[in-house]
PDB file of C-alpha atoms in Angstrom:
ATOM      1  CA  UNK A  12     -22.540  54.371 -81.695  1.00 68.00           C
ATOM      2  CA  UNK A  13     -22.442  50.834 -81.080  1.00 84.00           C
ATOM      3  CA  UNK A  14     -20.951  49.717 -78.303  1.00 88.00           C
ATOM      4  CA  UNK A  15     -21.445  45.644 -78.972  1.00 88.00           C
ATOM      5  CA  UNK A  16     -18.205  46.225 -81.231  1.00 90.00           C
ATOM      6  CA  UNK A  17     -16.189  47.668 -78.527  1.00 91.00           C
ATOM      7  CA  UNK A  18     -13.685  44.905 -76.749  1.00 90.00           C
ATOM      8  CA  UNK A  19     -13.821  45.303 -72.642  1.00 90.00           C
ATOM      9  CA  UNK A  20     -11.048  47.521 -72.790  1.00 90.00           C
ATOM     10  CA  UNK A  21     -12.436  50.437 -74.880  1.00 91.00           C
ATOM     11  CA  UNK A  22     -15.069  50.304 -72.659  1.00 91.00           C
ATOM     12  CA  UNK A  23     -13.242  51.150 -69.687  1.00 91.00           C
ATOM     13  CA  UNK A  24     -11.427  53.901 -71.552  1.00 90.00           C
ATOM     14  CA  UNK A  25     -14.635  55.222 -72.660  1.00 91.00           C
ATOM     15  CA  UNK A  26     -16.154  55.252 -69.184  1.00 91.00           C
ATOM     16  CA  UNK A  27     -13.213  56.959 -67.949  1.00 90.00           C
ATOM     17  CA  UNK A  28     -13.512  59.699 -70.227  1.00 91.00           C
ATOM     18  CA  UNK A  29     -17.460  60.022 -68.521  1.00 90.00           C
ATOM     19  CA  UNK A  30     -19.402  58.482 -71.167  1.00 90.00           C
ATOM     20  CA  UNK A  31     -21.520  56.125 -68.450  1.00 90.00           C
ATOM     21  CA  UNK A  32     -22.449  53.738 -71.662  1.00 92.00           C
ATOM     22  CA  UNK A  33     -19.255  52.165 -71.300  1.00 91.00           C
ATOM     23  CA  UNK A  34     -19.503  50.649 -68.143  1.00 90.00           C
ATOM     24  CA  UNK A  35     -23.806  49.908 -68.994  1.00 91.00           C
ATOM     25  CA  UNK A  36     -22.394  48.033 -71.823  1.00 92.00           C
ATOM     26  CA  UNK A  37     -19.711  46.288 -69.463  1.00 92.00           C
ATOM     27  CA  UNK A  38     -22.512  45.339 -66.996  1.00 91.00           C
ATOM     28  CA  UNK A  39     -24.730  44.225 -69.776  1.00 91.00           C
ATOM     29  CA  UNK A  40     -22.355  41.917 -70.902  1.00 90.00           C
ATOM     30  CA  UNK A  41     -21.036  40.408 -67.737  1.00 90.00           C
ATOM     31  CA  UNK A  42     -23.699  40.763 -65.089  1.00 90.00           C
ATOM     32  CA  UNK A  43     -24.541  37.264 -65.407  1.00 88.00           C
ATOM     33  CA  UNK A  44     -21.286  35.485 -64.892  1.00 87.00           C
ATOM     34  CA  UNK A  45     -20.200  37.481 -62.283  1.00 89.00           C
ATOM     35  CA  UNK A  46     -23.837  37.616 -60.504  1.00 89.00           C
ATOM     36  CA  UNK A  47     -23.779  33.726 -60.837  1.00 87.00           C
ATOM     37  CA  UNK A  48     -20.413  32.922 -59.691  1.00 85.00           C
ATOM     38  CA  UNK A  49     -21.179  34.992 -56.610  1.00 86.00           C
ATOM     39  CA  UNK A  50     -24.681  32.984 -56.393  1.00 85.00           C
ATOM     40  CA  UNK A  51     -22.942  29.764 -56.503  1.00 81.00           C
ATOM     41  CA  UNK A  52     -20.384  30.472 -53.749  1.00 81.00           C
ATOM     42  CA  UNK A  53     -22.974  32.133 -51.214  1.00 83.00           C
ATOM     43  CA  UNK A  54     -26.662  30.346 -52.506  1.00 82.00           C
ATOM     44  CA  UNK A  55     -28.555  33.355 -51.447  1.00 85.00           C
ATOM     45  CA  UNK A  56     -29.786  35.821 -53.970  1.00 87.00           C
ATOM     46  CA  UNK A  57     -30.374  38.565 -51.554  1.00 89.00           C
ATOM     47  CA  UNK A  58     -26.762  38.122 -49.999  1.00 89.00           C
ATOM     48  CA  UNK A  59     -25.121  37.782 -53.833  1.00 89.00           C
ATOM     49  CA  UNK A  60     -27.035  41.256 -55.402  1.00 91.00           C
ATOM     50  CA  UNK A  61     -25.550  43.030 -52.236  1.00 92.00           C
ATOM     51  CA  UNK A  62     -21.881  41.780 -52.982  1.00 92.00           C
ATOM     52  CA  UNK A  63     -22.637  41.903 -56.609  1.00 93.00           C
ATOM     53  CA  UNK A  64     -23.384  45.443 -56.091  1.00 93.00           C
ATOM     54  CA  UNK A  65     -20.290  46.218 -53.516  1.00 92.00           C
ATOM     55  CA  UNK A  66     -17.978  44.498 -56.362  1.00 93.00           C
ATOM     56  CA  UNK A  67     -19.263  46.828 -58.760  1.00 92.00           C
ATOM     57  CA  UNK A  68     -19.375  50.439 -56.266  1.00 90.00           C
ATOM     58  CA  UNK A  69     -15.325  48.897 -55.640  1.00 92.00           C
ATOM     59  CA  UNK A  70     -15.243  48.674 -60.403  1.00 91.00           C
ATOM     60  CA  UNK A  71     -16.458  52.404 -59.879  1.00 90.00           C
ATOM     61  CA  UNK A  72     -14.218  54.053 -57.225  1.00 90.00           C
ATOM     62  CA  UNK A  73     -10.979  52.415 -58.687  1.00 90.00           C
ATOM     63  CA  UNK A  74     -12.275  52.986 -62.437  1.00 89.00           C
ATOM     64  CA  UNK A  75     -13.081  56.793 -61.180  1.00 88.00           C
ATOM     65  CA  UNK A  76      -9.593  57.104 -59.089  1.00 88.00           C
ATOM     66  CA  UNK A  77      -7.462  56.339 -62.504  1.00 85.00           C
ATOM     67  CA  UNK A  78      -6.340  52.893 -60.298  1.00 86.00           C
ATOM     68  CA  UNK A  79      -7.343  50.364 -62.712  1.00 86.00           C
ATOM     69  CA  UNK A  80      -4.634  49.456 -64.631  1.00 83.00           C
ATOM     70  CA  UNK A  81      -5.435  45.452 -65.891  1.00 72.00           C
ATOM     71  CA  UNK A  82      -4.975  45.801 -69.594  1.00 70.00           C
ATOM     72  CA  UNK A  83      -7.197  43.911 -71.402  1.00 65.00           C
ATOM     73  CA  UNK A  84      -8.248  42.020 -68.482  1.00 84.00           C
ATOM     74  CA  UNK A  85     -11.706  43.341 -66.887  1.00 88.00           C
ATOM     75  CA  UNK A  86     -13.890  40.245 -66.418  1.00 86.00           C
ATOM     76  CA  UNK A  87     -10.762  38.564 -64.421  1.00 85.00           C
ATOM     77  CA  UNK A  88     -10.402  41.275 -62.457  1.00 88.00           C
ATOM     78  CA  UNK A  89     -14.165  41.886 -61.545  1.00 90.00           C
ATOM     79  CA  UNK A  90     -14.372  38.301 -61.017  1.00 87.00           C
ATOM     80  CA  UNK A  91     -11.349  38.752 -58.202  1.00 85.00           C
ATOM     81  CA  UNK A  92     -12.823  41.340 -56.562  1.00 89.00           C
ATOM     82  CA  UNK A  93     -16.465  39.498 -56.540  1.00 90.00           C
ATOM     83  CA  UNK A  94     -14.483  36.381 -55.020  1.00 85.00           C
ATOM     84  CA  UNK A  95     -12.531  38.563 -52.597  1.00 85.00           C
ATOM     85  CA  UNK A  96     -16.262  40.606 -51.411  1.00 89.00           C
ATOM     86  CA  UNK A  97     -17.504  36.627 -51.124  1.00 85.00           C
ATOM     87  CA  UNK A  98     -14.554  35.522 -49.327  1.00 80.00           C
ATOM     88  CA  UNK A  99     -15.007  38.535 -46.674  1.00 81.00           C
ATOM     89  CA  UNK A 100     -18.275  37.872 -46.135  1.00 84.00           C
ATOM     90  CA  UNK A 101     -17.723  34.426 -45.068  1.00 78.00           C
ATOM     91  CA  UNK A 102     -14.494  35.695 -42.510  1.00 74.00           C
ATOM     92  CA  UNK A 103     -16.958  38.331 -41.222  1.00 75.00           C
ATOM     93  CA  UNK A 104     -19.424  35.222 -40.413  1.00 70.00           C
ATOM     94  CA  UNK A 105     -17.001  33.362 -39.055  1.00 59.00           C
ATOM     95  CA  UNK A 106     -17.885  30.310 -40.954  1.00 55.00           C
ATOM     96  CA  UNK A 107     -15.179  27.835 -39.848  1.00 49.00           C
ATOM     97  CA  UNK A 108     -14.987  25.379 -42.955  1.00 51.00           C
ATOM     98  CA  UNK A 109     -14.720  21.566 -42.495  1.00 52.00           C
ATOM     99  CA  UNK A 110     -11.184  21.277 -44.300  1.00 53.00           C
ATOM    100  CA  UNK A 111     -10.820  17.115 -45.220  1.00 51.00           C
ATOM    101  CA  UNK A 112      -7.397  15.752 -46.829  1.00 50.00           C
ATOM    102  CA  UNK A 113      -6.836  14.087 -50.444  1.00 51.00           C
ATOM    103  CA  UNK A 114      -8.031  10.671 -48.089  1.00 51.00           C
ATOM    104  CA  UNK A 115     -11.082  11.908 -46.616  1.00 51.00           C
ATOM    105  CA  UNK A 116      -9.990  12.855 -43.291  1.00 50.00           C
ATOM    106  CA  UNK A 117     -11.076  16.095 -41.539  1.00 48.00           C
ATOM    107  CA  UNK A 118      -7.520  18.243 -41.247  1.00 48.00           C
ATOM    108  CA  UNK A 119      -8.673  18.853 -37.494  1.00 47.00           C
ATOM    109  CA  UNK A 120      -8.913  15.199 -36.654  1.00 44.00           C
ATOM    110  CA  UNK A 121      -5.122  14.884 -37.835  1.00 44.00           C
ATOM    111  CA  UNK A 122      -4.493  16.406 -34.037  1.00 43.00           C
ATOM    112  CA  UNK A 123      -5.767  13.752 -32.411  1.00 42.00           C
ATOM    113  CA  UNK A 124      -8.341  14.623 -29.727  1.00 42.00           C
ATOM    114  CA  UNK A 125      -9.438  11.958 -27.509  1.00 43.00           C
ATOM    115  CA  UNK A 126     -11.430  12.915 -24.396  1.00 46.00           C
ATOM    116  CA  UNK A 127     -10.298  16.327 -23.154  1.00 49.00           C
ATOM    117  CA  UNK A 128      -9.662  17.983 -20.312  1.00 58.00           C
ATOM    118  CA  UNK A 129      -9.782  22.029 -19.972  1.00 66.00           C
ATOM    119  CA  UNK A 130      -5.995  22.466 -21.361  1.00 66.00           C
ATOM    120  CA  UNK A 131      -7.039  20.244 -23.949  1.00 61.00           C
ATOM    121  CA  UNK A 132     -10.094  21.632 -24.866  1.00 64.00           C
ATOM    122  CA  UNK A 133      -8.254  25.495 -24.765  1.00 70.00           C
ATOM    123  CA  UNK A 134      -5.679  23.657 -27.168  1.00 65.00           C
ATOM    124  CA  UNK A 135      -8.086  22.732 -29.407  1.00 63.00           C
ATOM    125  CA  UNK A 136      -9.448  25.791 -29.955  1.00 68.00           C
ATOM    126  CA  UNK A 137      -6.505  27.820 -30.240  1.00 69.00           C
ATOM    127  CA  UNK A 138      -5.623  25.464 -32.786  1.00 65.00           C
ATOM    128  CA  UNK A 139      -8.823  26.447 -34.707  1.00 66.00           C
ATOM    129  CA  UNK A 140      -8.099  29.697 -34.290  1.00 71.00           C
ATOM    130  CA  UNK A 141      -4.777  29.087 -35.504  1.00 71.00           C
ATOM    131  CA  UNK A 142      -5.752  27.013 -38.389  1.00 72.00           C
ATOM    132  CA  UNK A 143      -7.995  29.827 -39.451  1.00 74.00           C
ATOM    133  CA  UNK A 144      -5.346  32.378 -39.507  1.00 78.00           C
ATOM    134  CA  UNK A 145      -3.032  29.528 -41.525  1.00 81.00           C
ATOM    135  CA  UNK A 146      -6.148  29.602 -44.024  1.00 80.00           C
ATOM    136  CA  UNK A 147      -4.906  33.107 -44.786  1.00 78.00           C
ATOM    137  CA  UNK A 148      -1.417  32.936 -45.020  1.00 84.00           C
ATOM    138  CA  UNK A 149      -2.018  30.490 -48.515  1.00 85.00           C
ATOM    139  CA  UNK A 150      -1.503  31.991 -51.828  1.00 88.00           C
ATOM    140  CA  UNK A 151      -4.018  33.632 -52.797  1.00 84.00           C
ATOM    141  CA  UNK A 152      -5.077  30.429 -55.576  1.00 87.00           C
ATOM    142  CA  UNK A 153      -4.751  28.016 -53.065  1.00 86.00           C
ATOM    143  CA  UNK A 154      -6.828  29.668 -50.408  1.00 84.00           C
ATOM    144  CA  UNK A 155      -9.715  30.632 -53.225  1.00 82.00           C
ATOM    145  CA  UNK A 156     -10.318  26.984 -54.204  1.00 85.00           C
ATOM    146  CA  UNK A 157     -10.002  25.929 -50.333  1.00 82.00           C
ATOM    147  CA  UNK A 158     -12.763  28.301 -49.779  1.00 77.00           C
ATOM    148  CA  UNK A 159     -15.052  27.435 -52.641  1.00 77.00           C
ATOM    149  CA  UNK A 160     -14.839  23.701 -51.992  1.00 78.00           C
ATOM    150  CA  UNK A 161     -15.468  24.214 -48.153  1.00 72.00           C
ATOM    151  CA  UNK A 162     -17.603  27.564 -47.500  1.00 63.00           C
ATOM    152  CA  UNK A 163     -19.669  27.417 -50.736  1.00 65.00           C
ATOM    153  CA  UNK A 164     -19.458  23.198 -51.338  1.00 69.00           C
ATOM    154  CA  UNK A 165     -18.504  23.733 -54.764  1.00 72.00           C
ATOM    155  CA  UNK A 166     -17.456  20.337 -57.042  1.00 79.00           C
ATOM    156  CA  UNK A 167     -14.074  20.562 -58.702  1.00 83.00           C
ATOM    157  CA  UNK A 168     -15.583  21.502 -62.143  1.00 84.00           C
ATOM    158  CA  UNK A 169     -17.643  24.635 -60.852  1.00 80.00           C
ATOM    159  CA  UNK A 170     -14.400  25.657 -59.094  1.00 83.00           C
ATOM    160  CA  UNK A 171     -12.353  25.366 -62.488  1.00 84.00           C
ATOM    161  CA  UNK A 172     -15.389  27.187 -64.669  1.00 81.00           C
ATOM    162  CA  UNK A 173     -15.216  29.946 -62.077  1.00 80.00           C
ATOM    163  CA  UNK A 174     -11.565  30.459 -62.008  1.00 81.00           C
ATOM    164  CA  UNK A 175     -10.773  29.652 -65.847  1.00 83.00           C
ATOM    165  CA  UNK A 176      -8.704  27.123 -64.927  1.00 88.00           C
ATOM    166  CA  UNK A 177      -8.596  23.157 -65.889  1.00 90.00           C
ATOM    167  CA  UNK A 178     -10.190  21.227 -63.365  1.00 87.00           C
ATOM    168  CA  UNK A 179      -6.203  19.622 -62.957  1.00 91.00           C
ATOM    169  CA  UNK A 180      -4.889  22.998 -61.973  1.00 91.00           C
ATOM    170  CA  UNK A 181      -7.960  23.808 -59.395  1.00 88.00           C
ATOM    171  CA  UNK A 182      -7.360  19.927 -57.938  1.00 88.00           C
ATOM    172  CA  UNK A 183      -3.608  20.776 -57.966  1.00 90.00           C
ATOM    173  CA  UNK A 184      -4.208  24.130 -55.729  1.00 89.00           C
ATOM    174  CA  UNK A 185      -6.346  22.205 -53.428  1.00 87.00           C
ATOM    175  CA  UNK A 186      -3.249  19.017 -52.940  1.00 89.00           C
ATOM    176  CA  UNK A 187      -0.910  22.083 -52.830  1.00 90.00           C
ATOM    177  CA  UNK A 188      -3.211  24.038 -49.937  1.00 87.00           C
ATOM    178  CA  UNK A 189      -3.593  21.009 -48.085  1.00 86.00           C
ATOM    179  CA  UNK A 190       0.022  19.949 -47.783  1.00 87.00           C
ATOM    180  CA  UNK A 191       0.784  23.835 -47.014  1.00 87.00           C
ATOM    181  CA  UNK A 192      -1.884  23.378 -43.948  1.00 83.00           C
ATOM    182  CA  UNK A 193      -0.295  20.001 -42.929  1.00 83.00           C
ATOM    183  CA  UNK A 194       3.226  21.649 -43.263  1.00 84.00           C
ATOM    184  CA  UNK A 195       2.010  24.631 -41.052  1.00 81.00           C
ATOM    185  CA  UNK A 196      -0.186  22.679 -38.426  1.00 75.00           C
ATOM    186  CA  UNK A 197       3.338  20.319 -38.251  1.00 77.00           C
ATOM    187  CA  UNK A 198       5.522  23.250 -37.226  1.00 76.00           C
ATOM    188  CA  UNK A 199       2.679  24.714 -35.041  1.00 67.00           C
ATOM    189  CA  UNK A 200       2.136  21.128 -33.198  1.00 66.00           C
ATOM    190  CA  UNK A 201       6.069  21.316 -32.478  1.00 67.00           C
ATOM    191  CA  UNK A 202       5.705  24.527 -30.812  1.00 65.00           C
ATOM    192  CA  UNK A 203       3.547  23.861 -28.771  1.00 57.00           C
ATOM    193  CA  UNK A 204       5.093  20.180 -27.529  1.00 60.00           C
ATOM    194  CA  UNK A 205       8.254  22.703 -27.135  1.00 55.00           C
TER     195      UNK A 205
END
């Protein structure tokens, strides 16, 4: 039997039915992209064969529970959960990113700290706090390239290879998460002048 001929899909139906070749063949073919685009977000090769490995126990478990249902989609979706497994990491590590606008300047400066007093300084870092939670409430598009290009320092055109995107649409989700953030931090800054 051989399984070079079989398209992604097949694969997953043939693992399914318990022959383990099917998902060998699926990790032969794709180990590499996905290994590297979890290597280029966290630059530790330790650190990416652990979530490498977590993104494919999480392939196993939904594969096994009859949940995966992305027809003719597998890389994608492997690739998702790899970014998602990345994307917790950096959360659990409470990596705050340095989030800069289409002109440079650092989103935090936009609030305007001069020298502080205690209220001040507690403002401030609520507002990180807050800014951090705002992080999350982006679509899911927007917050993945906000968190390539700030956690893992990633140019434009490793962002777009990763995602399968033009390197337009992945500069488009960053203008578009930025001038969510600016939108949110606006109606947070009037709340708390209320």
């Amino acid at each position: 039997m051989n399984l070079q001929s079989y398209n992604d899909q097949d694969l997953v139906k043939l693992y399914i039915t318990g022959d383990e070749n099917g998902l060998q063949e699926l990790l032969r073919r794709h180990k590499s992209k996905i290994y590297t685009s979890i290597y280029l977000l966290v630059k530790d090769q330790y650190l990416a064969e652990d979530i490498f490995q977590d993104a494919f126990i999480k392939v196993i478990n939904t594969l096994r529970s009859g949940r995966y249902n992305e027809e003719g989609k597998f890389l994608p979706w492997v690739m998702r959960i790899a970014h998602n497994l990345v994307i917790d990491y950096f959360r659990k590590e409470k990596r705050t990113p340095i989030i800069t606008s289409s002109d440079g300047m650092d989103v935090f400066n936009m609030l305007h700290f001069y020298d502080e007093s205690a209220e001040e300084k507690m403002l401030r870092d609520q507002t990180h706090k807050d800014l951090k939670a705002m992080i999350h409430l982006l679509p899911d598009e927007q917050k993945e390239v906000l968190l390539m290009r700030h956690y893992a320092d990633l140019s434009f055109k490793e962002i777009a290879d990763l995602t399968e995107v033009s390197i337009n649409t992945a500069l488009g989700r960053m203008r578009y998460a930025l001038s969510n953030l600016r939108k949110m931090l606006k109606t947070k800054e009037m709340t708390y002048k209320g």
